[in-house]
Structure formats: structure tokens, C-alpha cells
């Protein structure tokens, strides 16, 4: 069977391309779909072979030439319909080459008044098909046909006015012509009249009720577009009572006539079960039919269905393929979907270049979600260089369209000061905007800002209301926050039951933090069922690799909650948590390995986990590293100094003091008295009493900077209420007139108070007071008592005084090891050895890193003229204890001490014992060392004053 589709009754399909395209479900697209022309002459063999589709159906043995001959004969006999058909055969070349004489046949028939020929001639001039395009002639012939009652011609003239073909656009005229065509029974006229009223045009006011009336007329007359539009009107329920079932019926009617938009919308009804029984398979089938017809919307939705696995097995590759087709056809939502798939690697490898390209296209087309996501990609530098400035511009465009998440993103930038100065007030306004638009993240942010008073006055009630709104909307973070606020009674009356209900909701929504918190809450209860449930929640949280859940599991086994304690299992859980970067687990392991709590002490593991936890900001771990471990080998002093600095930098006075000590002692850092003075001052200003005392000591001595007795006394006075050292410094200030008028009575009271509080230096100073009669009567007995107390408290100079008292001319043999050390009775240092030949007893000198600092303190006192300190320095230099060994310098200090003792009546009893010690030392010197010792002695005698306790002295 041979078929031929003729243009009889056709109107120009290109006309509709000049009109605004309509989104699926709209009614604002005027169209001119071809319709059949009626031929009703049952006696005509030519017409009897016409089908309903304006095509010819040949007899089994017939040929096109025979059909043409039949129609030519009937045309010659004057049959108008046959003449129209035969004229087209000749003009278009059916069964013979095309011949313009066919136009003459058609023109003659049209001139005789045949509306079908008139419409055909008008359409040919409108299209410029086989004749020159001529809108004027087209209008003339179509007008003659319309005046004769031809509805399709009137409809075509309406399209020409609507598009401005051959003249200006004239919407009122177009509407009148569509109405006229509808009056002639042309369904397309009714459909297009309805479309114009639905949208409204200049000169044609919008009238939705009127548009529905026209759609009903067109639908009843069988126009598929009108049936589609009527179905959409019934779905919308505006200007007509909503009727989803009726809508489905009209959409089905249109779909049966291959109206592709109707197929797509009917598919949506089957997918949603609206107006029809849910049928995902039927919905998918209809959607793919519409997609294959080239409808971009249906192509995108087919991609969605493949991505979701709705009505078909999920297939990300086919989803990507259909999204790409729709995207290439200009569907903005498909471009966005395609960008997301490339960004996430769904159905393809991750391709940020492709993702950013499609995302930018959708954003530039005005899709708000694409504008927002393009902003996030620019902010993160995905597929392009990081550009927060451009990201903000896209967020702003999306926010201007009312997208709440974009407002939230803008608020986040302003709150953090990213790419712009930090502006909490602006962040608050934007968060509020996003919250009002329904974005849960913005609601949570707004709640937090109101709780904290960021960008606006604190208002916990209002903040809680926003938290609750987000929680009631299903946001799991908000559910968890609301739960904890209820449980703790923060900003809302305490309600543990209600809080637990929100916590369960967040846990069921998969929030690992809520699952862990709920488990901890249930573990406190005696019910075995609740403890079992707690364990299940922890297992769920652990499956998400939530670090604190590991710590909770470890605690569960460590404490034996709901089961017997199992330290091995607890250690395993804590270790897993620590390896998952859980700060709590790392801190627990840090302290356990450092202190040997439940495990064998292990400095390597302790340092590893303490460092990890400290690096995450855990203060307890920092403190453990700053103070060191009770393990062997000890933690490196440089490591301790670093963490002391971290804590001190955060304003922790205790560690400011500790760091100052480290600089004083060269413990993990180079000795730096200036740095020590800086950190002592910071700790002192933060109220640390020990630091205030240490700062006063440094200022009195000038260690780390210029001495300042006035400021030193001020700091000593601040600390004197609680610090024995500060009491001693205050007493010495009054004793020697440092920063205050000399007053031995006040001095003695402070020194006695300090000595009673345990100050060895104060007890030693009191011994000196009674020994020399400084403001009191000389009293050798009281002096000896105070020297013994000072020595017992650890004063080396008091120990030297006692040793000198005990020594006789023969060197005394019944002396303690401590006394023998200071009297040079043992351990004569070899000139070839690298260090002292004897180690001082434990009570003779402090061990460790204070050795050097104590030597320095003694040196300061020796330089100030204190003879017992000069004896101390002599023995230290001779032995190399805390200072570089220099036997000649040691002898020189011992000789300088003799002069200092001789300068004060109360101390003259020590001259001979000191001379014996010096002689013992000098006997072991080489000749060269003796010569150098003599030179050094002369220098010391000229530069180091002898202290005069009766006058002011610094």
C-alpha cells in the first residue's frame, strides 16, 4: 500500500516557533496543528480513495499513475474537490514531474469560490512553497476562505496577526479571529483563544475562567492540545473545580492522540497516584514515550526515574544519558541534574570540569539551586580556582530568588569573615532571611546566634523557638540540639522526657552524635533492656565511625556497665576511637599510658596519643605534655617547652610561669632571661603568686633586664600574703633598703613569717641578722639555730656556715658528707678530668636542671658581697658544679670570701675556717693556676664590694 500525505488543510507549523514556549502544564502557547480537510462526495472514485489522514489508499493492483488519471478525469468533469486534489498532484509532482500548471488549476478553483482551494493557495503563499512567499496574497486568499465560513483559514489568519506576519503584531485581532474560527467549528480556534485568555496579552486581558471555557469547547471537538490544557486546568483547580480524576481522563484522551505533554503529565499522575491508581511502571512507560518524542521535560524526568529507580531498575548510566539529552535540548533543571551527577560521579567518573560547566550553564539560565551550588563549588575550588567573591555573587542571585539555603550560605560567609570583613549583624539578618524561607540550616544558625547574642541581643526563648521549628521540620541536628536543651534545662524548662523523645528522633534519623548521647543516657539506668538498647545505639554510631562512640564503648567496658568490666576490650575500643581521631579516646589513652592507669606506662604511646589529642585542642593532653610523664625515658624537655608555650599563649598563668622557668633554666629552650622576665610578668599580671614572687626576684637582681627595686617591691608585696618567697623578698627589701627605707624591725617580722612558711633563704637571712647584729643584738646562739633551720630547709649557704663552724684547724673528721663537700675535704678535682671527681650528696645540691639556675642565684649574691655565697661559688667553680669548672677562679672566690668575712665583726669568726678551706683548695693547684688565681683575686677585690649590713645596700 502506497500512502501520500497532502498539504490540504495544513497551516504553517513554523508559526508557533515565534510564540513564547510554554512550560509543561501551561496554556500560553498558541499553535496551528494540521487538520484533515473533509471531502464528502461518495460518488467520486478519486475521493473514495482518500483516507481520514488526507492520504490516498490504492487498490491492490493500482498505481499512482492510474490514481492521478482518475482524479484528472473527475477534475475535468468539474468536480471541485477532485480539482483541488488533482491541482496538488500536478503542482507537487505526484506520479509525474512537478508542474506549475497545478497552481493554475488551484487558483481557478479558488477564484470560483472553493474555500478549500482558497485556504490552500493562502497557505502556499504564506509558506512560500512552490510560489514566492507573499503574506499579503496569503491574507487575501485566507480572508476569502474565512469569509466563506472556513474555520481553519480564520484560525491561520489569527496566527498571522499573533506573530505579526506581513504586518505588526495585533493581539486583539488575533483573538477575534480565533473566536471566529471557533464559531465556525474549528477546535484549534477555541484552543488558541483559550491560550490567549489564560496568559493575557496587550489588548486581551487575562481571563482564566474564559480560557477554561474555550478549552472545554476545543476538547469536546477532539483537539488534543485543548484536552491537555483542560486536564491541566482541572488539576490546578482554578477557575474550575479541581478534579484530579477528570483531569486524568482528559490527559489520557490527549495522550491517546499522541500529545506528548499530556503523556508526560499523565505519567506524573500515575507516579504520584493522583486521580488514578498508582502505577510506577505505567508512569515510567508514558514518560519514556514522551521523552522519545523529543520533549525535554520528559527526557529529564526519565533521567530522574532511572536515577531514583522508580518504575524501572535504577541505572545511573541511563539516568546520565537522558539528563544529557534533556540538557542539550535546553532543559535547565536537566543541566543542573547533569552537573550534580558529574560532581558526585553518578553513572560516570567524577568530573569537576564537566560539573562546573553544566552548573554554570544552569546558573546563568537563572536556576536558583544551580546558582547556589555553583557558589559552593567556587567557594571550595571544585573544578575551578577558589573564588569566594564570585561565590558570593551567585549566592546573592539565588537568595534574591528566595532560596533559603543561599541566604544561609551568605550568612555563613559574613559570620566567618570569609572574603569580606566579619559582620555578625549582617550574618544575623541573612540567617533570619534564610530561616523565614524555611531553610533548616539557617534556622539552626539563627537559633545559635540568638542564644549567644551574636549580631543581635541574646534571646534564648526566640533562639529556642527557631531550633524547635527546625527540629519539628525533621532536621536531625536541630532535633539533637533541642533534645540537649530540654535535658539540661538551657533556655527552656528542664524536661528530660521530652528531651529524650527529640534525642530518639535525631538518633533514628541517623545522627551519630544523638545516638551516642542517647546511649550514654540509657546506660545510666538500671534496666537491662535500656542498657541493651544503649549498646545497640552505640553500635549504630560506631558503624558511622563516629569517634566519641568508640570512647563511650570503651567506657562501657571499662566500668562494666551492663556487663562485667573488661579492660582489654575497653583498651581496644579506646584505641579504635583514638585512631579515628576521637579527641576523648586520645586523651584517655594519653593519660593512661602516661600515668600507668590500667596499662603499663609507655612513654612512646603516651606521647603519641597526648600529641594527637593536644593537636586537636585538648587542654588536659597539652598539660600532660607540658609537665612530662612519670615514665622512663622522660619526655624531651623541648617537647615540654613547646606545649608550655601553647598553653601560655592561651593565657594560662600556671603555664606562663612554667615557661618562664624553662627560659630561666634553659629547659627545652635556650636560656633567655629576657623571655623569662616577659612570661613571669604575664603570669604575674594574671594573678599567679609564684610568678609575682619570681618577677620581684628578677627585678631586684636585674636578671633579664634593668633592676627596678620599686616595681620589685610592689610585686613582692602583692604576693607576700601567700608566698614564702615573696615574704622573704619583702623582708630583704626592708633589711637592706631596696625600694623602701631601711627598717630592720619590719624586715625581721617579714623574714620570720617567711621562715615559718618554709623559706630557706629567709631563715638564712635571719641567721645572718643575729650573726652580724643587723638591727638586733648579736646572738651567736640564735644565729646557729637559724642556720640549722635554714640548712634543714635546703639553704646551701646556711649549710656552708654550719660546716665552717664545725671545722677546726685540723680539718675536723666527724663531719657529714654535706659539710665535707663544702669544706673541700673530698673530691679534689683532677686537672685532667672533664668534671668534678666527686658527686655532691643529695642534700648538698639539688639535682637536675635547677643546678645551673641555683649556681646563677649564688653568683648574684656573691657579686652583691654575701660571703657565704662567695664560698659557695668558690667550691662550685673548683668542683665544676652547675658552672664551667675553673679551679683558679674557685680559689679566687674563696680568698674574696675571707675579705668579706673580715669586713664584718659578726662574721670574723668565719675568716680562719674560710682560710683553711682556701688553703686546702690552693694546695692542689698548679703553679700556673696559682698565678691566675692571684690575678683574679685582685680583680674581685676591686670589683666586688664587701657587704655592710648597717648601711643601705643593693
CSV table of N, CA and C in Angstrom, one decimal, residues 366-470:
chain,number,residue,atom,x,y,z
A,366,UNK,N,19.4,31.1,35.1
A,366,UNK,CA,18.6,31.6,36.2
A,366,UNK,C,18.1,30.6,37.2
A,367,UNK,N,18.5,29.3,37.2
A,367,UNK,CA,18.0,28.3,38.1
A,367,UNK,C,18.7,28.6,39.5
A,368,UNK,N,17.9,28.9,40.5
A,368,UNK,CA,18.4,29.3,41.8
A,368,UNK,C,19.2,28.2,42.4
A,369,UNK,N,18.8,27.0,42.4
A,369,UNK,CA,19.6,25.9,43.0
A,369,UNK,C,20.9,25.7,42.4
A,370,UNK,N,21.0,26.0,41.1
A,370,UNK,CA,22.3,25.9,40.4
A,370,UNK,C,23.1,27.0,40.7
A,371,UNK,N,22.6,28.2,40.9
A,371,UNK,CA,23.3,29.4,41.3
A,371,UNK,C,24.0,29.2,42.7
A,372,UNK,N,23.2,28.6,43.6
A,372,UNK,CA,23.7,28.3,44.9
A,372,UNK,C,24.8,27.3,44.9
A,373,UNK,N,24.6,26.2,44.1
A,373,UNK,CA,25.6,25.1,44.1
A,373,UNK,C,26.8,25.5,43.3
A,374,UNK,N,26.7,26.4,42.3
A,374,UNK,CA,27.8,27.0,41.7
A,374,UNK,C,28.6,27.8,42.7
A,375,UNK,N,27.9,28.5,43.6
A,375,UNK,CA,28.6,29.2,44.6
A,375,UNK,C,29.4,28.3,45.5
A,376,UNK,N,28.8,27.2,45.9
A,376,UNK,CA,29.6,26.3,46.8
A,376,UNK,C,30.8,25.7,46.1
A,377,UNK,N,30.7,25.4,44.8
A,377,UNK,CA,31.8,24.9,44.0
A,377,UNK,C,32.9,26.0,43.9
A,378,UNK,N,32.6,27.2,43.7
A,378,UNK,CA,33.6,28.3,43.7
A,378,UNK,C,34.2,28.5,45.0
A,379,UNK,N,33.4,28.4,46.1
A,379,UNK,CA,33.9,28.6,47.4
A,379,UNK,C,34.9,27.5,47.8
A,380,UNK,N,34.6,26.3,47.3
A,380,UNK,CA,35.5,25.1,47.6
A,380,UNK,C,36.6,24.9,46.6
A,381,UNK,N,36.5,25.6,45.5
A,381,UNK,CA,37.5,25.4,44.4
A,381,UNK,C,37.3,24.1,43.7
A,382,UNK,N,36.1,23.6,43.5
A,382,UNK,CA,35.8,22.4,42.8
A,382,UNK,C,35.7,22.7,41.3
A,383,UNK,N,36.6,22.1,40.5
A,383,UNK,CA,36.6,22.3,39.1
A,383,UNK,C,37.0,23.6,38.6
A,384,UNK,N,37.5,24.5,39.5
A,384,UNK,CA,37.9,25.8,39.1
A,384,UNK,C,38.7,26.4,40.3
A,385,UNK,N,39.3,27.5,40.1
A,385,UNK,CA,40.1,28.1,41.2
A,385,UNK,C,39.1,28.6,42.2
A,386,UNK,N,39.5,28.6,43.5
A,386,UNK,CA,38.7,29.1,44.6
A,386,UNK,C,38.5,30.6,44.4
A,387,UNK,N,37.2,31.0,44.5
A,387,UNK,CA,36.9,32.4,44.3
A,387,UNK,C,35.6,32.7,45.2
A,388,UNK,N,35.9,33.2,46.4
A,388,UNK,CA,34.8,33.4,47.3
A,388,UNK,C,34.0,34.6,46.9
A,389,UNK,N,34.7,35.6,46.2
A,389,UNK,CA,34.0,36.8,45.7
A,389,UNK,C,32.9,36.4,44.7
A,390,UNK,N,33.3,35.6,43.7
A,390,UNK,CA,32.3,35.2,42.7
A,390,UNK,C,31.2,34.3,43.4
A,391,UNK,N,31.7,33.4,44.3
A,391,UNK,CA,30.7,32.6,45.0
A,391,UNK,C,29.6,33.4,45.7
A,392,UNK,N,30.0,34.5,46.3
A,392,UNK,CA,29.1,35.4,47.0
A,392,UNK,C,28.1,35.9,46.0
A,393,UNK,N,28.6,36.3,44.8
A,393,UNK,CA,27.6,36.9,43.8
A,393,UNK,C,26.6,35.9,43.4
A,394,UNK,N,26.9,34.6,43.3
A,394,UNK,CA,25.9,33.6,42.9
A,394,UNK,C,25.0,33.3,44.0
A,395,UNK,N,25.5,33.3,45.3
A,395,UNK,CA,24.6,33.1,46.4
A,395,UNK,C,23.6,34.3,46.5
A,396,UNK,N,24.1,35.5,46.2
A,396,UNK,CA,23.2,36.6,46.2
A,396,UNK,C,22.1,36.5,45.2
A,397,UNK,N,22.4,36.0,43.9
A,397,UNK,CA,21.4,35.9,42.9
A,397,UNK,C,20.4,34.8,43.3
A,398,UNK,N,20.9,33.7,43.9
A,398,UNK,CA,19.9,32.7,44.3
A,398,UNK,C,19.1,33.2,45.5
A,399,UNK,N,19.7,33.9,46.4
A,399,UNK,CA,18.9,34.5,47.5
A,399,UNK,C,17.9,35.5,47.1
A,400,UNK,N,18.2,36.2,46.0
A,400,UNK,CA,17.2,37.2,45.5
A,400,UNK,C,16.0,36.5,44.9
A,401,UNK,N,16.2,35.2,44.5
A,401,UNK,CA,15.0,34.4,44.0
A,401,UNK,C,14.3,33.7,45.2
A,402,UNK,N,14.7,34.0,46.4
A,402,UNK,CA,14.0,33.4,47.5
A,402,UNK,C,14.5,32.1,48.0
A,403,UNK,N,15.7,31.6,47.6
A,403,UNK,CA,16.3,30.4,48.0
A,403,UNK,C,16.9,30.5,49.4
A,404,UNK,N,16.3,29.8,50.3
A,404,UNK,CA,16.8,29.9,51.7
A,404,UNK,C,18.2,29.5,52.0
A,405,UNK,N,18.6,28.4,51.3
A,405,UNK,CA,20.0,27.8,51.5
A,405,UNK,C,21.0,28.9,51.0
A,406,UNK,N,20.7,29.6,50.0
A,406,UNK,CA,21.6,30.7,49.5
A,406,UNK,C,21.8,31.8,50.6
A,407,UNK,N,20.7,32.1,51.2
A,407,UNK,CA,20.7,33.1,52.3
A,407,UNK,C,21.6,32.6,53.4
A,408,UNK,N,21.4,31.3,53.7
A,408,UNK,CA,22.3,30.7,54.8
A,408,UNK,C,23.7,30.8,54.4
A,409,UNK,N,24.1,30.4,53.2
A,409,UNK,CA,25.5,30.5,52.7
A,409,UNK,C,26.0,31.9,52.8
A,410,UNK,N,25.3,32.9,52.5
A,410,UNK,CA,25.7,34.3,52.6
A,410,UNK,C,25.9,34.6,54.1
A,411,UNK,N,25.0,34.1,54.9
A,411,UNK,CA,25.2,34.4,56.4
A,411,UNK,C,26.5,33.7,56.9
A,412,UNK,N,26.8,32.5,56.4
A,412,UNK,CA,28.0,31.8,56.9
A,412,UNK,C,29.2,32.6,56.5
A,413,UNK,N,29.3,33.2,55.3
A,413,UNK,CA,30.4,34.0,54.9
A,413,UNK,C,30.6,35.2,55.8
A,414,UNK,N,29.5,35.9,56.0
A,414,UNK,CA,29.6,37.1,56.9
A,414,UNK,C,29.9,36.7,58.3
A,415,UNK,N,29.4,35.6,58.8
A,415,UNK,CA,29.7,35.2,60.2
A,415,UNK,C,31.2,34.8,60.4
A,416,UNK,N,31.7,34.1,59.3
A,416,UNK,CA,33.1,33.7,59.4
A,416,UNK,C,34.1,34.7,58.9
A,417,UNK,N,33.6,35.8,58.2
A,417,UNK,CA,34.5,36.8,57.7
A,417,UNK,C,35.3,36.2,56.5
A,418,UNK,N,34.7,35.4,55.7
A,418,UNK,CA,35.3,34.8,54.5
A,418,UNK,C,35.1,35.7,53.3
A,419,UNK,N,36.2,36.2,52.8
A,419,UNK,CA,36.1,37.0,51.6
A,419,UNK,C,35.5,38.4,51.9
A,420,UNK,N,35.3,38.7,53.1
A,420,UNK,CA,34.7,40.0,53.5
A,420,UNK,C,35.0,40.2,55.0
A,421,UNK,N,34.9,41.4,55.4
A,421,UNK,CA,35.1,41.6,56.9
A,421,UNK,C,34.0,40.9,57.7
A,422,UNK,N,34.3,40.4,58.8
A,422,UNK,CA,33.4,39.7,59.7
A,422,UNK,C,32.3,40.7,60.1
A,423,UNK,N,31.0,40.3,59.9
A,423,UNK,CA,29.9,41.2,60.1
A,423,UNK,C,28.8,40.4,60.7
A,424,UNK,N,28.7,40.3,62.1
A,424,UNK,CA,27.7,39.5,62.7
A,424,UNK,C,26.3,40.0,62.5
A,425,UNK,N,26.2,41.3,62.4
A,425,UNK,CA,24.9,41.9,62.2
A,425,UNK,C,24.3,41.5,60.9
A,426,UNK,N,25.2,41.5,59.8
A,426,UNK,CA,24.7,41.1,58.5
A,426,UNK,C,24.5,39.6,58.5
A,427,UNK,N,25.3,38.8,59.2
A,427,UNK,CA,25.1,37.4,59.2
A,427,UNK,C,23.8,37.1,59.9
A,428,UNK,N,23.4,37.8,60.9
A,428,UNK,CA,22.2,37.6,61.6
A,428,UNK,C,21.0,37.9,60.7
A,429,UNK,N,21.0,39.0,60.0
A,429,UNK,CA,19.9,39.3,59.0
A,429,UNK,C,19.8,38.3,58.0
A,430,UNK,N,20.9,37.8,57.4
A,430,UNK,CA,20.8,36.8,56.4
A,430,UNK,C,20.3,35.5,56.9
A,431,UNK,N,20.8,35.1,58.1
A,431,UNK,CA,20.3,33.8,58.7
A,431,UNK,C,18.8,33.9,58.9
A,432,UNK,N,18.4,35.1,59.4
A,432,UNK,CA,16.9,35.2,59.7
A,432,UNK,C,16.1,35.1,58.4
A,433,UNK,N,16.7,35.7,57.3
A,433,UNK,CA,16.0,35.6,56.0
A,433,UNK,C,15.9,34.2,55.5
A,434,UNK,N,17.0,33.4,55.6
A,434,UNK,CA,17.0,32.0,55.2
A,434,UNK,C,16.1,31.2,56.1
A,435,UNK,N,16.0,31.5,57.4
A,435,UNK,CA,15.2,30.8,58.3
A,435,UNK,C,13.7,31.1,58.0
A,436,UNK,N,13.4,32.3,57.7
A,436,UNK,CA,12.0,32.6,57.3
A,436,UNK,C,11.6,32.0,56.0
A,437,UNK,N,12.6,31.7,55.2
A,437,UNK,CA,12.3,31.0,53.9
A,437,UNK,C,12.2,29.5,54.1
A,438,UNK,N,12.4,29.0,55.3
A,438,UNK,CA,12.2,27.6,55.6
A,438,UNK,C,13.5,26.8,55.6
A,439,UNK,N,14.6,27.4,55.4
A,439,UNK,CA,15.9,26.6,55.4
A,439,UNK,C,16.3,26.2,56.8
A,440,UNK,N,16.4,24.9,57.0
A,440,UNK,CA,16.6,24.4,58.4
A,440,UNK,C,18.0,24.8,58.9
A,441,UNK,N,19.0,24.8,58.0
A,441,UNK,CA,20.4,25.2,58.4
A,441,UNK,C,20.4,26.6,58.9
A,442,UNK,N,19.6,27.5,58.2
A,442,UNK,CA,19.6,28.9,58.6
A,442,UNK,C,18.8,29.0,59.9
A,443,UNK,N,17.8,28.2,60.1
A,443,UNK,CA,17.0,28.2,61.4
A,443,UNK,C,17.9,27.8,62.5
A,444,UNK,N,18.8,26.8,62.3
A,444,UNK,CA,19.7,26.3,63.4
A,444,UNK,C,20.7,27.4,63.7
A,445,UNK,N,21.3,28.0,62.6
A,445,UNK,CA,22.2,29.1,62.8
A,445,UNK,C,21.6,30.3,63.5
A,446,UNK,N,20.4,30.6,63.1
A,446,UNK,CA,19.7,31.8,63.8
A,446,UNK,C,19.5,31.5,65.3
A,447,UNK,N,19.1,30.2,65.6
A,447,UNK,CA,18.9,29.8,66.9
A,447,UNK,C,20.2,30.0,67.7
A,448,UNK,N,21.3,29.5,67.2
A,448,UNK,CA,22.6,29.6,67.8
A,448,UNK,C,23.0,31.1,68.1
A,449,UNK,N,22.8,31.9,67.1
A,449,UNK,CA,23.2,33.3,67.2
A,449,UNK,C,22.3,34.0,68.3
A,450,UNK,N,21.0,33.7,68.3
A,450,UNK,CA,20.2,34.3,69.4
A,450,UNK,C,20.6,33.8,70.7
A,451,UNK,N,20.9,32.6,70.8
A,451,UNK,CA,21.4,32.0,72.1
A,451,UNK,C,22.7,32.7,72.6
A,452,UNK,N,23.6,33.0,71.6
A,452,UNK,CA,24.9,33.6,72.0
A,452,UNK,C,24.9,35.1,72.0
A,453,UNK,N,23.8,35.7,71.4
A,453,UNK,CA,23.8,37.1,71.3
A,453,UNK,C,24.7,37.6,70.2
A,454,UNK,N,24.8,36.9,69.1
A,454,UNK,CA,25.7,37.3,68.0
A,454,UNK,C,24.9,38.0,67.0
A,455,UNK,N,25.3,39.3,66.7
A,455,UNK,CA,24.6,40.1,65.7
A,455,UNK,C,23.3,40.7,66.2
A,456,UNK,N,22.8,40.3,67.3
A,456,UNK,CA,21.6,40.8,67.9
A,456,UNK,C,21.6,40.5,69.4
A,457,UNK,N,20.8,41.2,70.1
A,457,UNK,CA,20.7,40.9,71.6
A,457,UNK,C,20.4,39.5,71.9
A,458,UNK,N,21.0,38.9,72.9
A,458,UNK,CA,20.7,37.5,73.2
A,458,UNK,C,19.2,37.3,73.6
A,459,UNK,N,18.6,36.3,73.1
A,459,UNK,CA,17.2,36.0,73.3
A,459,UNK,C,17.0,34.5,73.2
A,460,UNK,N,17.3,33.8,74.4
A,460,UNK,CA,17.2,32.3,74.3
A,460,UNK,C,15.9,31.8,74.0
A,461,UNK,N,14.8,32.5,74.4
A,461,UNK,CA,13.5,32.0,74.1
A,461,UNK,C,13.2,32.0,72.6
A,462,UNK,N,13.6,33.1,71.9
A,462,UNK,CA,13.5,33.2,70.5
A,462,UNK,C,14.4,32.2,69.8
A,463,UNK,N,15.6,32.1,70.3
A,463,UNK,CA,16.6,31.1,69.7
A,463,UNK,C,16.0,29.7,69.8
A,464,UNK,N,15.5,29.3,71.0
A,464,UNK,CA,14.9,28.0,71.1
A,464,UNK,C,13.8,27.8,70.1
A,465,UNK,N,12.9,28.8,69.9
A,465,UNK,CA,11.8,28.7,69.0
A,465,UNK,C,12.3,28.3,67.6
A,466,UNK,N,13.4,28.9,67.2
A,466,UNK,CA,13.9,28.6,65.8
A,466,UNK,C,14.5,27.2,65.8
A,467,UNK,N,15.2,26.8,66.9
A,467,UNK,CA,15.7,25.4,67.0
A,467,UNK,C,14.5,24.5,66.9
A,468,UNK,N,13.5,24.8,67.6
A,468,UNK,CA,12.3,23.9,67.7
A,468,UNK,C,11.6,23.8,66.3
A,469,UNK,N,11.6,24.9,65.6
A,469,UNK,CA,11.0,24.9,64.3
A,469,UNK,C,11.7,24.0,63.3
A,470,UNK,N,13.0,24.1,63.4
A,470,UNK,CA,13.9,23.2,62.5
A,470,UNK,C,13.7,21.8,62.9
